[in-house]
Short mmCIF file of C-alpha atoms (C1' of nucleotides) in Angstrom, two decimals:
data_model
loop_
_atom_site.label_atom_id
_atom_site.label_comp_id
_atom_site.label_asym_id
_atom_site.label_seq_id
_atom_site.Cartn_x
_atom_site.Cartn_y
_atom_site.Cartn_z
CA UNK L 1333 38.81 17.72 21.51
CA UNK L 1334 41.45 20.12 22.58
CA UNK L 1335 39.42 22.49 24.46
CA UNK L 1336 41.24 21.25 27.77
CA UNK L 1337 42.27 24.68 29.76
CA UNK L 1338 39.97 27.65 28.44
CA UNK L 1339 43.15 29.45 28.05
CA UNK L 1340 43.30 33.43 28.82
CA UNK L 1341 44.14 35.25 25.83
CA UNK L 1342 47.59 33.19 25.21
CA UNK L 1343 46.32 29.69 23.62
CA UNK L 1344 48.96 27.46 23.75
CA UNK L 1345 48.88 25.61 20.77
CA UNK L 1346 46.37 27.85 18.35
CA UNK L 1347 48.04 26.73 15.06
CA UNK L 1348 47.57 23.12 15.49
CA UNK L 1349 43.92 24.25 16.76
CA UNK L 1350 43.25 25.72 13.95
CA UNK L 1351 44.35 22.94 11.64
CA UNK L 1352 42.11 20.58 13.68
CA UNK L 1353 38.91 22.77 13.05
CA UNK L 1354 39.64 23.62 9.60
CA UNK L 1355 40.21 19.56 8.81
CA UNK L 1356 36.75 19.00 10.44
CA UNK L 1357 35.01 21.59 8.70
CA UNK L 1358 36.69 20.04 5.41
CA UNK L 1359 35.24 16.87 6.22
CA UNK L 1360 32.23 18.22 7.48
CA UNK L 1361 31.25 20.23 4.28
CA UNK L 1362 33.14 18.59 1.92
CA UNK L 1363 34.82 21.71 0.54
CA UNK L 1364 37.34 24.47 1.10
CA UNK L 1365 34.76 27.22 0.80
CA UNK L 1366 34.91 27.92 4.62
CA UNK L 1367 36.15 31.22 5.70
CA UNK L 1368 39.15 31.91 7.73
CA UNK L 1369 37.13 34.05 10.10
CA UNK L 1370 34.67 30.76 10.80
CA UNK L 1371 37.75 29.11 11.95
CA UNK L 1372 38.67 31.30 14.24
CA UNK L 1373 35.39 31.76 15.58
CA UNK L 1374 34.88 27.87 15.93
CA UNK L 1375 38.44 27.87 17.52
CA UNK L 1376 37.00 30.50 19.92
CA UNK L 1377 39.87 33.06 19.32
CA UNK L 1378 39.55 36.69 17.04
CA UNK L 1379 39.07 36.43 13.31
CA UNK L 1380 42.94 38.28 13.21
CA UNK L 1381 44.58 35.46 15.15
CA UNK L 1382 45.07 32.83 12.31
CA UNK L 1383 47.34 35.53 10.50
CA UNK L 1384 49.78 35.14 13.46
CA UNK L 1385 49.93 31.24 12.25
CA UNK L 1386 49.49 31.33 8.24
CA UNK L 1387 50.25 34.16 6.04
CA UNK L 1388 46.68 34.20 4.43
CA UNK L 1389 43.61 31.73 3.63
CA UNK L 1390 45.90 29.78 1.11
CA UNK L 1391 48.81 29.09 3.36
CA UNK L 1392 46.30 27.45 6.05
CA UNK L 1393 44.99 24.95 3.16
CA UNK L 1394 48.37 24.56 1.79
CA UNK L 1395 49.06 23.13 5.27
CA UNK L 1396 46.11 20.95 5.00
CA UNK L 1397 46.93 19.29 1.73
CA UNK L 1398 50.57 18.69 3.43
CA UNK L 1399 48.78 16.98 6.17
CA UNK L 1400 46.39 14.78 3.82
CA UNK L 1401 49.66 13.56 1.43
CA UNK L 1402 51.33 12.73 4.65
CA UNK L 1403 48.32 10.40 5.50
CA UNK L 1404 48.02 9.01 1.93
CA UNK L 1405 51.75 7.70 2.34
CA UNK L 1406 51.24 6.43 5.56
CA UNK L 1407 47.77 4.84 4.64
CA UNK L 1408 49.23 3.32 1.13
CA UNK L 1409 52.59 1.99 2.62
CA UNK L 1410 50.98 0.29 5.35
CA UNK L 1411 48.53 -1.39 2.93
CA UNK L 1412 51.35 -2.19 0.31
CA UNK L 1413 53.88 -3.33 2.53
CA UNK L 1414 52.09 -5.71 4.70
CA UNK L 1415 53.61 -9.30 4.41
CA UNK L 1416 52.25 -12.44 2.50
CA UNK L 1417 50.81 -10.78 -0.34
CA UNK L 1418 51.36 -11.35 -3.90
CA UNK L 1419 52.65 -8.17 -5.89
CA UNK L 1420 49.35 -8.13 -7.84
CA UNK L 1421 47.59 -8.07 -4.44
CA UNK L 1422 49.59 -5.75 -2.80
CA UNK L 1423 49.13 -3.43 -5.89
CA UNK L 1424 45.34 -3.64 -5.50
CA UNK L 1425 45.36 -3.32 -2.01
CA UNK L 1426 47.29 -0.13 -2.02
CA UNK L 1427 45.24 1.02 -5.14
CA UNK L 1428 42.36 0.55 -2.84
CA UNK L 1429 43.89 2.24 0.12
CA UNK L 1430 44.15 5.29 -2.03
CA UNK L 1431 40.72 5.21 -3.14
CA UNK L 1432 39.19 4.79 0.18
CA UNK L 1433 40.99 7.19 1.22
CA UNK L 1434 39.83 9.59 -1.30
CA UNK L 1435 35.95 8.21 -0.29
CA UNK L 1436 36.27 8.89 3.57
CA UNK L 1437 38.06 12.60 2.59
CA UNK L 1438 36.82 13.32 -0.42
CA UNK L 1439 37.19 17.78 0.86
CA UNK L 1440 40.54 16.67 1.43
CA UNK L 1441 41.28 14.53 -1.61
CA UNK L 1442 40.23 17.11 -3.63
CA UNK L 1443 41.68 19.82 -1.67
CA UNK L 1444 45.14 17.93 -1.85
CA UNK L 1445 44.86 17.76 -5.94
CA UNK L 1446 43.39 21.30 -6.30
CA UNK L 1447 45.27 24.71 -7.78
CA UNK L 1448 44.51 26.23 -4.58
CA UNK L 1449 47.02 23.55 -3.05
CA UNK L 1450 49.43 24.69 -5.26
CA UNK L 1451 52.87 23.11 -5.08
CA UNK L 1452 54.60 24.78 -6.53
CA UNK L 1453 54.61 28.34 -3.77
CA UNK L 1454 55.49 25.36 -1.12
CA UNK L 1455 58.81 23.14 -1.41
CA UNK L 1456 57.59 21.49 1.84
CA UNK L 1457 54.11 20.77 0.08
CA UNK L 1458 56.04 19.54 -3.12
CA UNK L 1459 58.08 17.05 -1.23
CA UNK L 1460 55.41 15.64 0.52
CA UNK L 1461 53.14 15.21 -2.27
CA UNK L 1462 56.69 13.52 -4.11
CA UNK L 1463 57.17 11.07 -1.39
CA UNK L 1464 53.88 10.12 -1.60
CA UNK L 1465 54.26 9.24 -5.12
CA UNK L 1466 57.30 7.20 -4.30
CA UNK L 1467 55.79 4.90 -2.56
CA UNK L 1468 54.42 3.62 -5.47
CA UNK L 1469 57.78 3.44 -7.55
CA UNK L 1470 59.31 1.35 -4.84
CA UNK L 1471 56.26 -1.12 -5.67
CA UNK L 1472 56.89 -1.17 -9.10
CA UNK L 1473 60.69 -1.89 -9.36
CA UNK L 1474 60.01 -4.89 -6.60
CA UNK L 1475 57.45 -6.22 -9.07
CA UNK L 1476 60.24 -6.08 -11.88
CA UNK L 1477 62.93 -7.23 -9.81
CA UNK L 1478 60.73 -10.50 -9.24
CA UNK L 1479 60.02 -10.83 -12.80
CA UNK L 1480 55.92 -10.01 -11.86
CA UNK L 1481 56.05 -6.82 -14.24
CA UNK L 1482 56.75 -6.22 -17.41
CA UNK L 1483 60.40 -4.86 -18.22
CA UNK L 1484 59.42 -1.93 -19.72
CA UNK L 1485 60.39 1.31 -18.36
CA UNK L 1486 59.33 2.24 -14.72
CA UNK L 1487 58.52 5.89 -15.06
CA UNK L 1488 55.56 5.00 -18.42
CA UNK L 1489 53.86 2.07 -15.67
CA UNK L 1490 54.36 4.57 -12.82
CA UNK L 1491 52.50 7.22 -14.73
CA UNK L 1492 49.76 4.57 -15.67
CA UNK L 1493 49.07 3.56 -12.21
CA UNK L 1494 48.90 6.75 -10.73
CA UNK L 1495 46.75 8.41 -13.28
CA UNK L 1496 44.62 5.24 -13.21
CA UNK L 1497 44.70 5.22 -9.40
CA UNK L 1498 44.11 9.22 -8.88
CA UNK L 1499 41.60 9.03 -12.08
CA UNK L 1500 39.21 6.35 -10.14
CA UNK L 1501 39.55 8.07 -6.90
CA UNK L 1502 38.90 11.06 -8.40
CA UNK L 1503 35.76 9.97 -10.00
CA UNK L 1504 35.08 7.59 -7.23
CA UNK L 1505 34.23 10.67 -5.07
CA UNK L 1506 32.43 12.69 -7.90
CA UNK L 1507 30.11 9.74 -7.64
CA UNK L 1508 30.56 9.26 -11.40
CA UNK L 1509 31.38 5.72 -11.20
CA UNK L 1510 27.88 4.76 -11.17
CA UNK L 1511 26.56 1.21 -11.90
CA UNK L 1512 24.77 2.09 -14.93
CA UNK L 1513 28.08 3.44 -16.12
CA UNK L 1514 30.56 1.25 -15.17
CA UNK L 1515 29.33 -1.64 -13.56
CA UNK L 1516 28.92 -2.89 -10.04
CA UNK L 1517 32.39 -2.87 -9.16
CA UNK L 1518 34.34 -0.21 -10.96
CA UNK L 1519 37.55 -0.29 -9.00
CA UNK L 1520 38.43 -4.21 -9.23
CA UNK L 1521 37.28 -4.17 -12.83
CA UNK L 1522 39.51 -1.07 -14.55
CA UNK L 1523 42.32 -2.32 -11.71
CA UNK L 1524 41.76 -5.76 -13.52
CA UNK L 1525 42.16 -4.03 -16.71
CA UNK L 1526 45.58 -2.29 -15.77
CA UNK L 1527 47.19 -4.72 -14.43
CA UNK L 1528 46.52 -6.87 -17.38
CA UNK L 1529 48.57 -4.36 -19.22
CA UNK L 1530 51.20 -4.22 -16.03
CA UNK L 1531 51.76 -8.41 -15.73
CA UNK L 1532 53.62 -10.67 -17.59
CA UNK L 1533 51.32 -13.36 -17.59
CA UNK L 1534 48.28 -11.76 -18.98
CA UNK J 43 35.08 40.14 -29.93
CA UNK J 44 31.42 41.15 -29.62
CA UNK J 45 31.79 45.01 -28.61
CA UNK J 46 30.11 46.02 -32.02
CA UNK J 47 27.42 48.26 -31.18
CA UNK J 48 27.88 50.16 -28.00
CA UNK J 49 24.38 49.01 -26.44
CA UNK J 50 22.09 51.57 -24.72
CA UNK J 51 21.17 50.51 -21.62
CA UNK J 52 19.39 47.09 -23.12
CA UNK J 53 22.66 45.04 -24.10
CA UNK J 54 21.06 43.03 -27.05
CA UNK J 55 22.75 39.54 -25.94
CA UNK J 56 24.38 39.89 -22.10
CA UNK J 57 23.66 36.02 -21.72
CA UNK J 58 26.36 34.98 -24.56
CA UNK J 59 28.53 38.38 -23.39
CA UNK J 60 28.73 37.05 -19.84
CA UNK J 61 30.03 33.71 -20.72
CA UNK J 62 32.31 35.19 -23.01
CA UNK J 63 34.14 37.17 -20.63
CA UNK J 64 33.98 34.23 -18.18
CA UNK J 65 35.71 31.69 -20.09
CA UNK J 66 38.37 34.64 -21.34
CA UNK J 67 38.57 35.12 -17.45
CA UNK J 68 38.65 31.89 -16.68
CA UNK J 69 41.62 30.76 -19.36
CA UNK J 70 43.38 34.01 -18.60
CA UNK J 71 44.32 33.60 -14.71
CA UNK J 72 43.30 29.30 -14.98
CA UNK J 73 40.77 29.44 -12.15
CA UNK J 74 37.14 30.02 -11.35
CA UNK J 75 37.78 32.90 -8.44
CA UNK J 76 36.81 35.55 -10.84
CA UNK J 77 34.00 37.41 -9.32
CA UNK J 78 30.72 37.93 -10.66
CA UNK J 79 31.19 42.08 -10.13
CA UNK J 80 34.45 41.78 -12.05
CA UNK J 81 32.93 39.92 -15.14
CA UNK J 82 29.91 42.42 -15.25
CA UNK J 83 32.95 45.08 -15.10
CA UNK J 84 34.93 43.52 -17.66
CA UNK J 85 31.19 43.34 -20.20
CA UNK J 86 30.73 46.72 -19.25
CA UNK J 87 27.38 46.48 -17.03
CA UNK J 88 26.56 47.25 -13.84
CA UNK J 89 27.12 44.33 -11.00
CA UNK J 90 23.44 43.21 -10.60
CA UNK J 91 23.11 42.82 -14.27
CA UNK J 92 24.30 39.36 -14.34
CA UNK J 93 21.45 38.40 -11.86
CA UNK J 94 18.76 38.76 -14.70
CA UNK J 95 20.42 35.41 -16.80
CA UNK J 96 21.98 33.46 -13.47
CA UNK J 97 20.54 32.83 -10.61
CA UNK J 98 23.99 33.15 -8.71
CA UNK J 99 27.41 32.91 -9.44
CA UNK J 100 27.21 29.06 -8.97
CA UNK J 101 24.77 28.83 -12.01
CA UNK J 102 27.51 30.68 -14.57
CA UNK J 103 30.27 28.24 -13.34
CA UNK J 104 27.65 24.59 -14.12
CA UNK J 105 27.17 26.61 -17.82
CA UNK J 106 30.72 27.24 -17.90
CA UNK J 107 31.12 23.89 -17.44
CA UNK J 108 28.75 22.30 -19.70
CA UNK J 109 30.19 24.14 -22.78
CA UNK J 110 33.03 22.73 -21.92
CA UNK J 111 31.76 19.19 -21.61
CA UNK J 112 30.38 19.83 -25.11
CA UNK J 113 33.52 21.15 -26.70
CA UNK J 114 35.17 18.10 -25.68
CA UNK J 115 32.69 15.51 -26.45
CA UNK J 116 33.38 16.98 -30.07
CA UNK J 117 36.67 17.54 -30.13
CA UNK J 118 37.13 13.53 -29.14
CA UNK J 119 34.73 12.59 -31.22
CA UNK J 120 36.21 14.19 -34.36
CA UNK J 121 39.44 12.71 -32.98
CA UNK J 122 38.20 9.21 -33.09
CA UNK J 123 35.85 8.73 -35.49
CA UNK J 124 38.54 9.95 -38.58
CA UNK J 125 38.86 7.08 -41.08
CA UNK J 126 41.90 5.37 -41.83
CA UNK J 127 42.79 4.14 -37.98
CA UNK J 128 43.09 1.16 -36.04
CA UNK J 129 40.88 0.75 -32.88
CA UNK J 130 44.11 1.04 -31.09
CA UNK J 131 44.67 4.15 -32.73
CA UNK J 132 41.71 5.67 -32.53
CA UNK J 133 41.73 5.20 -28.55
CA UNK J 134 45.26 6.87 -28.35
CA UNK J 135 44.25 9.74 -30.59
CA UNK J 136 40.71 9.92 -28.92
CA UNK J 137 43.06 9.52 -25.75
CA UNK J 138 45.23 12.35 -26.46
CA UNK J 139 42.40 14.95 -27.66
CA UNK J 140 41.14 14.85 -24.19
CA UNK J 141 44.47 15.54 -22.45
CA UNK J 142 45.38 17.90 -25.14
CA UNK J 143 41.88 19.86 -24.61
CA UNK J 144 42.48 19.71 -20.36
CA UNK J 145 46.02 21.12 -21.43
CA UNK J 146 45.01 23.98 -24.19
CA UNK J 147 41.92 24.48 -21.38
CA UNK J 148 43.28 23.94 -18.05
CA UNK J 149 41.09 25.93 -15.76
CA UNK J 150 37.99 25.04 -17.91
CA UNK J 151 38.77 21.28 -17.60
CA UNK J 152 39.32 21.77 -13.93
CA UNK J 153 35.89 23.16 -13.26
CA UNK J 154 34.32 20.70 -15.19
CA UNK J 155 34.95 18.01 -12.80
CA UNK J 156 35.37 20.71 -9.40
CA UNK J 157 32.51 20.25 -7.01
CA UNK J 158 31.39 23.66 -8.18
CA UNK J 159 30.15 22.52 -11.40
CA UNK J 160 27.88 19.98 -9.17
CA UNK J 161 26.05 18.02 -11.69
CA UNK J 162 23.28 17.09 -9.29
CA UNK J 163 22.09 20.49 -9.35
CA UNK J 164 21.45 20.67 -13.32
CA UNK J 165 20.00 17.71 -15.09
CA UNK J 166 21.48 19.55 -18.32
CA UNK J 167 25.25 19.96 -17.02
CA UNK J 168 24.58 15.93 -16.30
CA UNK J 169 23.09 14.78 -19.66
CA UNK J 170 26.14 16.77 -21.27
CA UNK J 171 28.73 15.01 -19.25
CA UNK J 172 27.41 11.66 -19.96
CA UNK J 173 27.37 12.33 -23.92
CA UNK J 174 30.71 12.92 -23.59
CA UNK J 175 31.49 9.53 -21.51
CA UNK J 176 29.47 7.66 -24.36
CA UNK J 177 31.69 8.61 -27.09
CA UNK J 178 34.36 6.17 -25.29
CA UNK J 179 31.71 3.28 -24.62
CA UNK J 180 31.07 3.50 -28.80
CA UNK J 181 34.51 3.04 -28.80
CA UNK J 182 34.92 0.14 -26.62
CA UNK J 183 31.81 -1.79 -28.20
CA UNK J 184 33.01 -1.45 -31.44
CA UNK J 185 36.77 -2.73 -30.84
CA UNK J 186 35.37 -5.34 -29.02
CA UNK J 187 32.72 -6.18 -31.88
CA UNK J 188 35.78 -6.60 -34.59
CA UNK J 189 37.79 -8.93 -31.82
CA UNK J 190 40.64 -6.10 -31.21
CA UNK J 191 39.40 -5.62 -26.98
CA UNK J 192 39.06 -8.66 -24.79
CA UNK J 193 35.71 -9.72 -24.25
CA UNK J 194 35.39 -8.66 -20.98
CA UNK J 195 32.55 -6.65 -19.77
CA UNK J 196 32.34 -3.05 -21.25
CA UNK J 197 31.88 -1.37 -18.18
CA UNK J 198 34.70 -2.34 -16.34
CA UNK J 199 37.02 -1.30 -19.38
CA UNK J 200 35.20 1.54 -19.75
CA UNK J 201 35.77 2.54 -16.30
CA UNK J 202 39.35 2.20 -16.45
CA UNK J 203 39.88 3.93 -20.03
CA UNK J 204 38.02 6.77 -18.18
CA UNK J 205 40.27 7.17 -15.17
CA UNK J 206 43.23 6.78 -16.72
CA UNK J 207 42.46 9.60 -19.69
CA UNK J 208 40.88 11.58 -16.36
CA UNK J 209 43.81 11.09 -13.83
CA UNK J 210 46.82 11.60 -17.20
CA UNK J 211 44.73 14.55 -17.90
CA UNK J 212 44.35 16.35 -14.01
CA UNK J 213 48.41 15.10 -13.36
CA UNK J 214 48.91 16.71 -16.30
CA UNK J 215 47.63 20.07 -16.36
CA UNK J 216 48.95 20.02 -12.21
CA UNK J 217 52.36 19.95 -13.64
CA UNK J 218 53.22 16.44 -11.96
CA UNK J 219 53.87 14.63 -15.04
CA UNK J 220 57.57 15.55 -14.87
CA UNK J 221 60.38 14.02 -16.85
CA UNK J 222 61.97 12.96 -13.40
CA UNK J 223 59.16 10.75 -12.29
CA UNK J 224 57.47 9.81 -15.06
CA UNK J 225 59.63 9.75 -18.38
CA UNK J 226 59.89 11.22 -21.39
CA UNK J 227 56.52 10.76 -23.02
CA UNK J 228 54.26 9.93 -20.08
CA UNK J 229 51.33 9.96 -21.97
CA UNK J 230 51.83 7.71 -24.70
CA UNK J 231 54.07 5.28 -22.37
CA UNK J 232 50.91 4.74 -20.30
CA UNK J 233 48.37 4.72 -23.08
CA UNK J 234 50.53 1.96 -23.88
CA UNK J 235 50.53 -0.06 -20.59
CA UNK J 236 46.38 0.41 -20.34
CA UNK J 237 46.29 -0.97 -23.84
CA UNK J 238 47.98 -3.64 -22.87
CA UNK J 239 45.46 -4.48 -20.93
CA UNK J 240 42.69 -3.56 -23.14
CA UNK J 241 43.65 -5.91 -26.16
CA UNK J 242 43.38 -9.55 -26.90
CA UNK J 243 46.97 -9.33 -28.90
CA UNK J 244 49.59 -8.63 -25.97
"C1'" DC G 1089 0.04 55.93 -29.39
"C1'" DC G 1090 0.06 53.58 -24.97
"C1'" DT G 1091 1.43 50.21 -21.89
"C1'" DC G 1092 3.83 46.07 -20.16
"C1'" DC G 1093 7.71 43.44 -19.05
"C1'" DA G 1094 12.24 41.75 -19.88
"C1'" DT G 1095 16.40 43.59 -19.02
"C1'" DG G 1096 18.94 47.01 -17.33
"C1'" DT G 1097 20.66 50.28 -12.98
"C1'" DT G 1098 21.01 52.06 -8.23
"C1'" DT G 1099 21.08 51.49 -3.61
"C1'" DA G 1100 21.58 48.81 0.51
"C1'" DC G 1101 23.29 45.32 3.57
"C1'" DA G 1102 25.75 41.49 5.66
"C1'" DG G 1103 29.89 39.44 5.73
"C1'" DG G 1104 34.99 38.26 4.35
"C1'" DA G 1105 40.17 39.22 3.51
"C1'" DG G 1106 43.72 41.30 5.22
"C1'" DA G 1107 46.52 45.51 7.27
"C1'" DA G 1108 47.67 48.30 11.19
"C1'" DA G 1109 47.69 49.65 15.67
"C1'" DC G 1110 46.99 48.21 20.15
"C1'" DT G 1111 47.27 44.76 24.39
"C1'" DT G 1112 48.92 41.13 27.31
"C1'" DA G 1113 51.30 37.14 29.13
"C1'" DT G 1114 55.80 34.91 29.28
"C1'" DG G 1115 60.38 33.77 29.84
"C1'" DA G 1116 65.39 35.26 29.50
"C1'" DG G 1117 68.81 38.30 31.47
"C1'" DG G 1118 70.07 41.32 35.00
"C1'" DC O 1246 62.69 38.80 42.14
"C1'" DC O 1247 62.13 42.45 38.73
"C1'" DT O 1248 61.70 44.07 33.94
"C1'" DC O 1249 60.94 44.40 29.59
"C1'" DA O 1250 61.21 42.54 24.67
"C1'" DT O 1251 58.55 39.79 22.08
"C1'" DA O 1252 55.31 36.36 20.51
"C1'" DA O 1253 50.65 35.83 20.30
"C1'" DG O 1254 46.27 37.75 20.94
"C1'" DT O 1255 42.54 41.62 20.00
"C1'" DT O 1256 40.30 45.79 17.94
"C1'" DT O 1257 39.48 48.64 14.39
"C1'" DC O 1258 39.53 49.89 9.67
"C1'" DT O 1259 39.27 49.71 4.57
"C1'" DC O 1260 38.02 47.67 0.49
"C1'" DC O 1261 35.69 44.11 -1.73
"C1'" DT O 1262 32.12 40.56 -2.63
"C1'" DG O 1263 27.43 38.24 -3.26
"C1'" DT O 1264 22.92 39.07 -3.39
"C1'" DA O 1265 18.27 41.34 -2.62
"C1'" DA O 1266 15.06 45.07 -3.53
"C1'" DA O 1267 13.49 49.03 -5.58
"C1'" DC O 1268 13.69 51.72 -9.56
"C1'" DA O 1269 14.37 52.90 -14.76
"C1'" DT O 1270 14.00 52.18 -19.74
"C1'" DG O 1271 12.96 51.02 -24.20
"C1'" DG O 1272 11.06 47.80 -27.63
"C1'" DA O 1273 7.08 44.78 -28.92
"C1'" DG O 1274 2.05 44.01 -29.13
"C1'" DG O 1275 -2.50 45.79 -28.64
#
DNA sequence: CCTCCATGTTTACAGGAGAAACTTATGAGG
DNA sequence: CCTCATAAGTTTCTCCTGTAAACATGGAGG
């Protein structure tokens, strides 16, 4: 992928080759249990090189959540914002975004929602993860402005949607939303249900 | 707690003593990265001990888990099923015991749904978690039996009820339900929008 | 009283995190 | 064009973990 010039001890660009095999072994295994000395072995450099690039283990998946929010937003604003859409269907369609999303990176998904991503020891993280959110808010206040959503206060719907949103995804890659459960198609239906609360015209 | 008799060599009940000092572990520093040597430590036996009642560490953190599923299948279930509510009621207070049990039990509540406590590898961890997700489909069936839900198929609400609690419940204990972004009293104000959509009268 | 086995302990090993000391290519200033 | 300070690698080291295997013990049943 990057392994261009087998470069003599100086690598060029280790920390964003180090990202890259990390993010593949995150999809690959569907977890963060990988060891930092793995990546550097996969990267083909000494198990002490990532600590010239990340502070420990936690700063390297700190980076990786960053990374996944950044896609989220990018993913969810492209499906939101895309023209001749209702507001109910662009609602769905980014809920879906999200949730596909979450089903094609489920490592990172969780990763990006984890304690070990914690926001709070990264401002840079925490922003990310904000704008992210924000996306949806814009949404919302459109869909009042244009008389689609209920008047009630922004901040109670945005908390609704997101925990509904993050709650399905969530589960969605759990594989707890199983037929026998909660039907054949879980998303549509409890999306159905929300917005019902969301719309004026039930 | 259960130091009584200072046990020669045969510890009467290490099973029960293990778990003990894993969940104090675990709500102490709100993660599973405890190791297995420090909780035989912390019970006062040597490090292999603990392989005589789990197979590895993997197997404490699924019973870990399932007690946890079963503390909260009763503590929502006690919430609930008190006399003297309306459906609607019932929901928010069944609602609110979750988040309240994810928030008194953070680390607990995140292990329960972490891929660590994978519930494909222990039919019992699975039956428990699915007791606890049928306390909300009595629920359902019975507010839509008296007329208060739409008649709309169970598992679709069911699904959504379940995400939303979920996703209020993970936001929550990740410190992202702030004031700034989503009001004042984020949990009742979207209880409030998914009812909404749950009930026949708007 | 003896003996067995569940439940302990000790010992051993492979591997990881991270620190420290060492090495090398590079590019800025003389 | 040299040189040398520094960023970016490597080696080596210590302490820790999970887990396996061999060994020890003491309480229950014959």
């Amino acid at each position: 992928m990057r392994e261009t010039k087998d470069r003599s001890y100086h690598h060029g660009d280790l920390r964003h080759a180090l990202i890259d095999t990390a993010l593949n072994m995150l999809a690959t295994d569907q977890n963060w249990t990988f060891t930092l000395r793995e990546v550097a072995r996969r990267t083909g450099v000494s198990h002490a090189a990532p600590y010239k690039h990340f502070r420990d283990r936690e700063e390297l998946l700190r980076e990786l959540a960053r990374i996944g929010f950044d896609q989220l937003a990018e993913t969810m604003t492209r499906a939101m914002f895309s023209n001749g859409l209702t507001i109910r269907e662009r609602f769905t369609t980014g809920a879906q975004a999200c949730i596909d999303f979450a089903f094609r990176n489920p490592g990172l998904y969780r990763l990006m929602f984890s304690a070990d991503a914690d926001k709070t020891a990264d401002p840079h993280l925490h922003d990310t993860a904000m704008r992210t959110f924000h996306v949806l808010l814009q949404l919302l206040e459109e869909g009042q402005r244009d008389g689609s959503f209920r008047p009630v206060p922004i901040s109670g719907q945005a908390g609704a949607c997101w925990a509904q949103v993050h709650g399905l995804a969530m589960l969605a890659i759990s594989g707890q939303l199983l037929e026998e459960k909660v039907g054949k198609e879980p998303v549509s239906a409890a999306l159905d249900v929300l917005l019902n609360g969301l719309c004026c015209n039930t």
